[in-house]
Coordinates of C-alpha atoms and ligand atoms in Angstrom, one line a residue:
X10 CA 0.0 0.0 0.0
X11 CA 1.4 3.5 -0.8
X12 CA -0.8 5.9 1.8
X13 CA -0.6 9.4 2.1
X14 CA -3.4 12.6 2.6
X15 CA -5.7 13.6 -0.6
X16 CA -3.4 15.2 -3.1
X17 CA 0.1 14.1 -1.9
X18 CA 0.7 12.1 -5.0
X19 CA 0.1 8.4 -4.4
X20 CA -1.5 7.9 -7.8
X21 CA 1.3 9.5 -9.9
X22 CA 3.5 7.5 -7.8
X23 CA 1.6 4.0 -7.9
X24 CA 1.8 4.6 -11.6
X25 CA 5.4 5.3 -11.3
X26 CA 6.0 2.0 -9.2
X27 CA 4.1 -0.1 -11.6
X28 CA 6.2 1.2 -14.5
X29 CA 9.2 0.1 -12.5
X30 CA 8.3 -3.2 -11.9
X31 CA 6.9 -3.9 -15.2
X32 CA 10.2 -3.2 -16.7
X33 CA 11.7 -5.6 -14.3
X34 CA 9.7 -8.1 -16.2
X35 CA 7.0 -8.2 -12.8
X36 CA 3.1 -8.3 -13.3
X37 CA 1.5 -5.6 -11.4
X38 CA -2.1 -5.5 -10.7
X39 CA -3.3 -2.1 -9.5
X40 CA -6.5 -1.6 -6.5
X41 CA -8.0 2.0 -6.2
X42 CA -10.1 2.8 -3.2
X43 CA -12.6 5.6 -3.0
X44 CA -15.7 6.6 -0.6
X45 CA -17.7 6.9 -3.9
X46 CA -17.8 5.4 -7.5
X47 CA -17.0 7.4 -10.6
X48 CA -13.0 7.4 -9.5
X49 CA -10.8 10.0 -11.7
X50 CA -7.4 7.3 -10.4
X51 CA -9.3 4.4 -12.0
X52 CA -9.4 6.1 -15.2
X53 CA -5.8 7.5 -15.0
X54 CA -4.3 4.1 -14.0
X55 CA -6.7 1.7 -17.0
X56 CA -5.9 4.7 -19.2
X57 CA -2.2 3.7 -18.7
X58 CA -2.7 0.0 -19.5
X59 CA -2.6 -1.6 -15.9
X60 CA -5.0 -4.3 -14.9
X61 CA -7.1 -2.1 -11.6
X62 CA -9.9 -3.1 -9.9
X63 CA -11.4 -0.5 -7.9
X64 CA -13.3 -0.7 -4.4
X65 CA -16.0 2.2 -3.8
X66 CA -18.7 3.2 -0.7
X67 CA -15.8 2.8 2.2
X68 CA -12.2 2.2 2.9
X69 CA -10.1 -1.2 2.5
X70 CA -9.9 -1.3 6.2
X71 CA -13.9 -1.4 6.0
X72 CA -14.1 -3.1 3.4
X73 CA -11.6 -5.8 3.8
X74 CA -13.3 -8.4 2.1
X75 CA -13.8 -6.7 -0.8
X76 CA -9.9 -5.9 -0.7
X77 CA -9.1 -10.0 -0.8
X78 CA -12.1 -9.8 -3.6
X79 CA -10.4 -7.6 -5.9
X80 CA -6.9 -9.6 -5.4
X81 CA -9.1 -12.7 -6.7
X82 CA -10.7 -10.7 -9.6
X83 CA -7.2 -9.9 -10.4
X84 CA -5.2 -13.3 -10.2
X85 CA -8.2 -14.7 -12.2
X86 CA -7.0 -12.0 -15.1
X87 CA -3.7 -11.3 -15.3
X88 CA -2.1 -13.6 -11.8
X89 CA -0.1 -10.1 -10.5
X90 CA 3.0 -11.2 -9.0
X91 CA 2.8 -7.4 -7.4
X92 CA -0.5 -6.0 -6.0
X93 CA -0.5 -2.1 -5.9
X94 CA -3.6 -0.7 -3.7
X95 CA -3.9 2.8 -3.0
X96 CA -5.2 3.5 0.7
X97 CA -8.4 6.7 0.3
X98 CA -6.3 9.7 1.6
X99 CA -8.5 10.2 4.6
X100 CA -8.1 6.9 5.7
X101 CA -5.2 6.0 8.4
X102 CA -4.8 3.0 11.2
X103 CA -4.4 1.0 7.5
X104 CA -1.3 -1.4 9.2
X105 CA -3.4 -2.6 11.9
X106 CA -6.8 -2.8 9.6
X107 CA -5.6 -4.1 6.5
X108 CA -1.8 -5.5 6.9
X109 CA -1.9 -6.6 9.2
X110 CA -5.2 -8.7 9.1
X111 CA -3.7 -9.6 5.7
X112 CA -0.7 -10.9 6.9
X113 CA -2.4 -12.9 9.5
X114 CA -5.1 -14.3 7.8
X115 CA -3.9 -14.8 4.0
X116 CA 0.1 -15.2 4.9
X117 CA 0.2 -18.0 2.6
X118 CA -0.9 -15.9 -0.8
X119 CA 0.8 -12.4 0.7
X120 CA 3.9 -10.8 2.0
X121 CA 2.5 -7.5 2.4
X122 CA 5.2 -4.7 2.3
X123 CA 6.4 -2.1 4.5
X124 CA 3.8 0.8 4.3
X125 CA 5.0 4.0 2.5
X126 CA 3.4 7.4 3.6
X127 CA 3.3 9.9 1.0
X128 CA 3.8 13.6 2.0
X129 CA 3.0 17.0 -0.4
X130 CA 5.7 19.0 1.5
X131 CA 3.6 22.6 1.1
X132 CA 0.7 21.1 3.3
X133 CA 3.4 19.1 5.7
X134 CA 4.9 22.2 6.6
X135 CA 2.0 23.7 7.0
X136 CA 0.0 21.0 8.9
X137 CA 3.6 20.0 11.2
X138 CA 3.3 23.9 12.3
X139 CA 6.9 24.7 10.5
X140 CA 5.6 27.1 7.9
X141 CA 1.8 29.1 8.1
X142 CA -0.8 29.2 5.4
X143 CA -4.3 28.1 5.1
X144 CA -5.2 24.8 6.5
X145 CA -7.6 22.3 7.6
X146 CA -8.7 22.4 11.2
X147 CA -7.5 20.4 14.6
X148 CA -9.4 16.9 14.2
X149 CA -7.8 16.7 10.0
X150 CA -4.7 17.3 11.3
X151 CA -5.1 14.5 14.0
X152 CA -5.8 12.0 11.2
X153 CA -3.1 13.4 9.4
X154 CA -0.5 12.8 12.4
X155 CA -1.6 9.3 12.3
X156 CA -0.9 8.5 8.3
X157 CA 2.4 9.6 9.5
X158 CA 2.7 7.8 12.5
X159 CA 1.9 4.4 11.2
X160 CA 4.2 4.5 8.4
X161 CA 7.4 2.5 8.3
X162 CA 8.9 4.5 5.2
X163 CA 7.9 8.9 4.6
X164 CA 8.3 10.1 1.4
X165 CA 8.5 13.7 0.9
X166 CA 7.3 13.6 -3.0
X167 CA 6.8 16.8 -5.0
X168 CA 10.8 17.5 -4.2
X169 CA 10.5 19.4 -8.1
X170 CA 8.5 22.3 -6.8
X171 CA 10.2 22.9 -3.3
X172 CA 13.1 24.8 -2.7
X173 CA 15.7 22.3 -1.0
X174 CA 15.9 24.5 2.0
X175 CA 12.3 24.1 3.2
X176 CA 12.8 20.3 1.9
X177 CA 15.7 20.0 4.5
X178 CA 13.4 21.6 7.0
X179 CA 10.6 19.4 6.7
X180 CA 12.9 16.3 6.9
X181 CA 14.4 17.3 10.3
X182 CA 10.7 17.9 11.7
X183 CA 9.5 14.4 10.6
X184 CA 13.1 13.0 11.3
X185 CA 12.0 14.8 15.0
X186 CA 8.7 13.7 15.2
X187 CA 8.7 9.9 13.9
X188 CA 12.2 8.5 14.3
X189 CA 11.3 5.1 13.6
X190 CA 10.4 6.0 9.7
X191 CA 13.1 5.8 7.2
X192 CA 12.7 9.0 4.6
X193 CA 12.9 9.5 1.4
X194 CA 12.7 12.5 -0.7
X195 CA 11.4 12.2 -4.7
X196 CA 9.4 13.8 -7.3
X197 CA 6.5 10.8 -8.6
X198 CA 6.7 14.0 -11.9
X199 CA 10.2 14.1 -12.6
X200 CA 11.5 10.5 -11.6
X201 CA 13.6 12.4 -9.0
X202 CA 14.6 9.7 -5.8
X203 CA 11.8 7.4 -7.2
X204 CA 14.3 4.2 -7.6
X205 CA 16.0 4.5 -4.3
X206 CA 12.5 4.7 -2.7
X207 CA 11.4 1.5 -4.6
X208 CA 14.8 -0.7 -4.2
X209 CA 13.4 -0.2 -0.5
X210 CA 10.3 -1.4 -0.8
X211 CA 10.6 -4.4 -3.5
X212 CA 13.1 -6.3 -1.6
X213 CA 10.9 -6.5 1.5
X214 CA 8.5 -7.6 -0.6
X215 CA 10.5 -10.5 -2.1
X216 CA 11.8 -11.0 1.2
X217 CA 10.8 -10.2 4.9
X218 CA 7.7 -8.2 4.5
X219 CA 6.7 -6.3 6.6
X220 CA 7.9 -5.6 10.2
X221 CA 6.1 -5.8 12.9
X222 CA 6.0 -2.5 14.8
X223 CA 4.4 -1.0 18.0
X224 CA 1.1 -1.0 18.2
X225 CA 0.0 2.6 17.2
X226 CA -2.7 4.2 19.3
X227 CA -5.6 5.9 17.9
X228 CA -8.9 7.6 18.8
X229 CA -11.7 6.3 16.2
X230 CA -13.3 9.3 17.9
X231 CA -11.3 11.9 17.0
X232 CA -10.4 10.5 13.7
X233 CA -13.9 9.9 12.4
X234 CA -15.1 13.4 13.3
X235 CA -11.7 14.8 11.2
X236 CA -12.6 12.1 8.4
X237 CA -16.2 13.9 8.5
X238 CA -15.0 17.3 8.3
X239 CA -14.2 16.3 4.6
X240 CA -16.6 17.0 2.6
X241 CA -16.6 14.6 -0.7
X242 CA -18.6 15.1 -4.3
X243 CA -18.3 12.9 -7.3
X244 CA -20.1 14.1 -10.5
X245 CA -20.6 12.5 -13.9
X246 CA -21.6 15.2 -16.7
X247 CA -22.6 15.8 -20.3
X248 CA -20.6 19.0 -21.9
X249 CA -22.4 19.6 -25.5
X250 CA -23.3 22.0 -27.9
X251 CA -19.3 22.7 -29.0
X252 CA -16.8 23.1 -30.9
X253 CA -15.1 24.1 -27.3
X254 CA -11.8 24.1 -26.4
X255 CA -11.7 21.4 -23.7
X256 CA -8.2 22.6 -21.7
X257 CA -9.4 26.0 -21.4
X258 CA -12.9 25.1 -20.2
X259 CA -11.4 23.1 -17.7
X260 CA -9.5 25.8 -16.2
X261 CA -12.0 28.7 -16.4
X262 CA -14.8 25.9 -15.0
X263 CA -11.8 25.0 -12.0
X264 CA -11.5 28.7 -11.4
X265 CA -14.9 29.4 -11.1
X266 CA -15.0 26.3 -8.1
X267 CA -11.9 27.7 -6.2
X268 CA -13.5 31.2 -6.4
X269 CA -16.7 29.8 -5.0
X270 CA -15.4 27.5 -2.4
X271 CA -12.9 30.3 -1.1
X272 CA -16.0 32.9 -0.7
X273 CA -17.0 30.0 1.8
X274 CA -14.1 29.8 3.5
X275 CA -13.5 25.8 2.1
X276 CA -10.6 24.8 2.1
X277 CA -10.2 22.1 -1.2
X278 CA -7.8 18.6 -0.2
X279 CA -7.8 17.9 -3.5
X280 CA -10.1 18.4 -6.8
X281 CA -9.6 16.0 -10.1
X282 CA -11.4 17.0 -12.9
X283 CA -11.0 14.8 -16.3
X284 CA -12.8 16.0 -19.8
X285 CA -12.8 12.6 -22.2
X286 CA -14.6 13.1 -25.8
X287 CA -14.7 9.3 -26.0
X288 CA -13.7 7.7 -28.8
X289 CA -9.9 7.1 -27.9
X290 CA -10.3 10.9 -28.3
X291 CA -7.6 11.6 -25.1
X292 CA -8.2 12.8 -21.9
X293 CA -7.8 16.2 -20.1
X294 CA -6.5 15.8 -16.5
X295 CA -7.0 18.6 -13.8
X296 CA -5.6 18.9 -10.7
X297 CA -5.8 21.0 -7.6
X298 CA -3.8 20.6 -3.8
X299 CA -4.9 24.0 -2.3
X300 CA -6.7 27.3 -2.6
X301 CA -4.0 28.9 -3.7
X302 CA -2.6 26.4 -5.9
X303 CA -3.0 27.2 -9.1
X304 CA -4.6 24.4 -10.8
X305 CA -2.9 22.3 -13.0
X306 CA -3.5 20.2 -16.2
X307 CA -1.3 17.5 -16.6
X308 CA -2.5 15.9 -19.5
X309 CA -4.2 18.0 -22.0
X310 CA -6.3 17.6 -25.3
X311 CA -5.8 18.4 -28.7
X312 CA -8.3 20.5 -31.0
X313 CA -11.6 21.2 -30.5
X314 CA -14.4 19.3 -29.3
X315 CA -17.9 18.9 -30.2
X316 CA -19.1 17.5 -26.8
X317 CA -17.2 15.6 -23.9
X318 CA -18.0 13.5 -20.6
X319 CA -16.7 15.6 -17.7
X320 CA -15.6 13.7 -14.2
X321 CA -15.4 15.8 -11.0
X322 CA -13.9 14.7 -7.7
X323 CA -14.0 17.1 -4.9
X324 CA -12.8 16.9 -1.6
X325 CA -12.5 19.5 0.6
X326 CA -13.1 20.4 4.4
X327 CA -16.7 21.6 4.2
X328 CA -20.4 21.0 4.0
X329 CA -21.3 18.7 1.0
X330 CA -24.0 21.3 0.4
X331 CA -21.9 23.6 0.2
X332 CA -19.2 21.8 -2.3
X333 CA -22.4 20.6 -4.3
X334 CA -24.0 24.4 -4.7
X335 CA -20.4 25.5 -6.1
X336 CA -19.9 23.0 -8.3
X337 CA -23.5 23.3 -10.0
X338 CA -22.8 27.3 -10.0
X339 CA -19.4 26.6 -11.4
X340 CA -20.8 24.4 -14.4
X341 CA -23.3 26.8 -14.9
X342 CA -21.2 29.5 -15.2
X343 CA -18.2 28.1 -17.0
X344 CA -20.9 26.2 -19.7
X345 CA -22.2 29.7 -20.7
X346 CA -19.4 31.7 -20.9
X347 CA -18.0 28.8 -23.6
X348 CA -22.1 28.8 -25.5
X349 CA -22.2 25.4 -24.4
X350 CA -24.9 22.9 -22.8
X351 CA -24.4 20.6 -19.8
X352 CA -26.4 17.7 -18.1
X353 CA -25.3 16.3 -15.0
X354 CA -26.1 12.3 -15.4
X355 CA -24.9 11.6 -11.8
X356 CA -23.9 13.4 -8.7
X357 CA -23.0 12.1 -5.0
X358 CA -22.2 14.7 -2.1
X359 CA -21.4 13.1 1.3
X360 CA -19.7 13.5 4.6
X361 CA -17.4 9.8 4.9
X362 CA -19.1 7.5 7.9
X363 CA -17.4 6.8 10.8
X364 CA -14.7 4.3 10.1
X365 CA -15.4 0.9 11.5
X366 CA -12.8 -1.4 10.2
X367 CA -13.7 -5.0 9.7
X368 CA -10.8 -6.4 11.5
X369 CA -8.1 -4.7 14.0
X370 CA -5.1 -6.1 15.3
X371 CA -2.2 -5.8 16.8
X372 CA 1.5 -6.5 15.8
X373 CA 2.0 -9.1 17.9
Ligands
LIG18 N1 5.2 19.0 -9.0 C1 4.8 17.8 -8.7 N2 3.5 17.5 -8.7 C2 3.2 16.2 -8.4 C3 4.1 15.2 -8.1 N3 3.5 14.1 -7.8 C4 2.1 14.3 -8.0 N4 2.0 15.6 -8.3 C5 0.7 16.3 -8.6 O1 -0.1 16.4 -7.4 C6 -1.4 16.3 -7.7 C7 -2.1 15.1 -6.9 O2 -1.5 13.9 -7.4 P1 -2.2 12.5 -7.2 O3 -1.2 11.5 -7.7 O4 -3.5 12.5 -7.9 O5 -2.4 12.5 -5.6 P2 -3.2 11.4 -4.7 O6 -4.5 12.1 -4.3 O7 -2.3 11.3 -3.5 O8 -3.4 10.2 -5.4 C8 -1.5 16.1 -9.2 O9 -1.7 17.4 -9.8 C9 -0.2 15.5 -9.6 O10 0.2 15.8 -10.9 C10 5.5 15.6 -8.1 O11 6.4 14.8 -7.8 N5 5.8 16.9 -8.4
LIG19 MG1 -5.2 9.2 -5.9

């Protein structure tokens, strides 16, 4: 499992680490986990050519069995000799909840590797109290102490953007604050670090596994409440009535949201937004980490386009109302500005439920 809070990479970097091992001459089979169907990663990672499954309505540690389903669904189709799963980025208490149970229950098919914490160093430093800036409130920062706590290996990705000096700093605060983790640093974008990171973890698969660690403490309390201070949106929608320059709607329709959701005060985790006109037509890719973060389109399309099926996923700490009002106002705004028409086919708006994990146990 690479782990790590909405946004820090773990997708690019999955994708990354499949690469790797597929030029080693290893099957990969890739899991994506999500509170809510219609998953922008699932599309990203099939678009790329791996086999994924993809597990929806709750976490692997709540949905366990569904975890050890899609392993099945996947060794039926293509017998991975590596499974890749990537944890949802509100989720945390993963080793005891899902390696754990893994290990114990299925040690026969599974060595299940060390887990690796992915960190975006901007919202580290910000949520570790080295730098300021906007951020999420007391009970998200909790959950986010624990995705750190519980991991064996940190990896400071996103090393491309970051000047090494606040790099350096963030090191010594995690090196301060878990010193049981090894740490890399990498950029999932650039390649930067990425094959020291992964010599680390393929061995212990091969080999050892994973070590058993102390037992990490946790209040479902407190960490449910922060998970529910996240508010999460999934839409499916219909863009028509082109030609329409796809890459620039996307940005004017992203800039509309983030001008929305700031007038609210909401703070965004992370928005994904892809634009397909079907047909093997390509696929538009938008991104977003932070207010402030100018969104970002890392795969773009070429020409004009007639219509195109639009995917939003928004996560942000606020009222689903709220997330769901500025999306709608957002469309609406950014569809007539281009002369275009939209329908939205299917929308979901939720707080996550309280995380009740099918199994929990300890290390020993
Ligand atoms: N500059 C930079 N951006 C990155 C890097 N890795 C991921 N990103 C960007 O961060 C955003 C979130 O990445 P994603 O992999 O979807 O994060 P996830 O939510 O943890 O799965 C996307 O815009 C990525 O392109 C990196 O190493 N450097
Ligand atoms: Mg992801």
């Amino acid at each position: 499992m690479i782990g790590g809070f909405l946004g820090a990479g773990k997708t690019t970097a999955i994708l990354r680490l499949a690469e790797y091992l597929d030029r080693k001459g290893r099957r990969v089979g890739l899991i994506m986990n999500d509170q809510s169907v219609g998953l922008v990663d699932t599309t990203m990672a099939a678009t790329r050519g791996f086999p994924v499954e993809e597990i929806t309505g709750g976490c692997f540690c709540c949905r366990f069995d569904s975890l050890v389903d899609a392993t099945c669904h996947l060794t039926e189709k293509v017998a991975p000799q590596v499974f890749i799963a990537e944890p949802v980025g509100s989720c945390t208490d993963v080793r005891a909840s899902v390696s754990y149970p893994l290990q114990r229950m299925y040690g026969d098919a599974f060595v299940v590797a060390p887990l690796s914490v992915l960190v975006d160093p901007i919202r580290a430093l910000r949520v570790l109290g080295v730098e300021s800036g906007a951020s999420f409130s007391g009970k998200v920062h909790y959950l986010y102490h624990k995705q750190l706590e519980e991991a064996a290996i940190l990896v400071i990705n996103k090393c491309d953007v970051v000047e090494p000096a606040r790099i350096a700093m963030l090191r010594s605060a995690l090196e301060r604050e878990f010193p049981h983790a090894r740490i890399f640093e990498v950029s999932a974008r650039s390649g930067q670090g990425l094959d020291e990171w992964f010599e680390a973890i393929v061995p212990a698969i091969e080999c050892d596994g994973q070590r058993a660690d102390a037992d990490m403490e946790i209040d479902y309390a407190i960490y449910g409440e922060g998970e529910a201070l996240l508010g999460w949106l999934n839409a499916s929608v219909r863009l028509d009535g082109g030609p329409f320059d796809g890459n620039a709607w996307l940005r004017d329709m992203a800039a509309r949201l983030q001008l929305r959701l700031d007038e609210r005060g909401i703070e965004i985790a992370h928005l994904k937004v892809t634009l397909s006109p079907g047909d093997n037509g390509g696929l538009a890719v938008l991104n977003q980490v932070r207010n402030e973060h100018r969104a970002e389109l890392s795969h773009e399309l070429i020409g004009l386009l007639p219509g195109a099926d639009l995917l939003v996923n928004l996560r942000a700490e606020g009222d689903p109302d709220h997330l769901l009002a500025a999306t709608r106002g957002a469309l609406d705004d950014a569809a007539s500005a281009a002369g275009i028409r939209h329908h939205i086919r299917h929308v979901e708006h939720f707080r996550p439920g309280q995380p009740t994990p099918t199994y929990r146990l300890s290390p020993a």
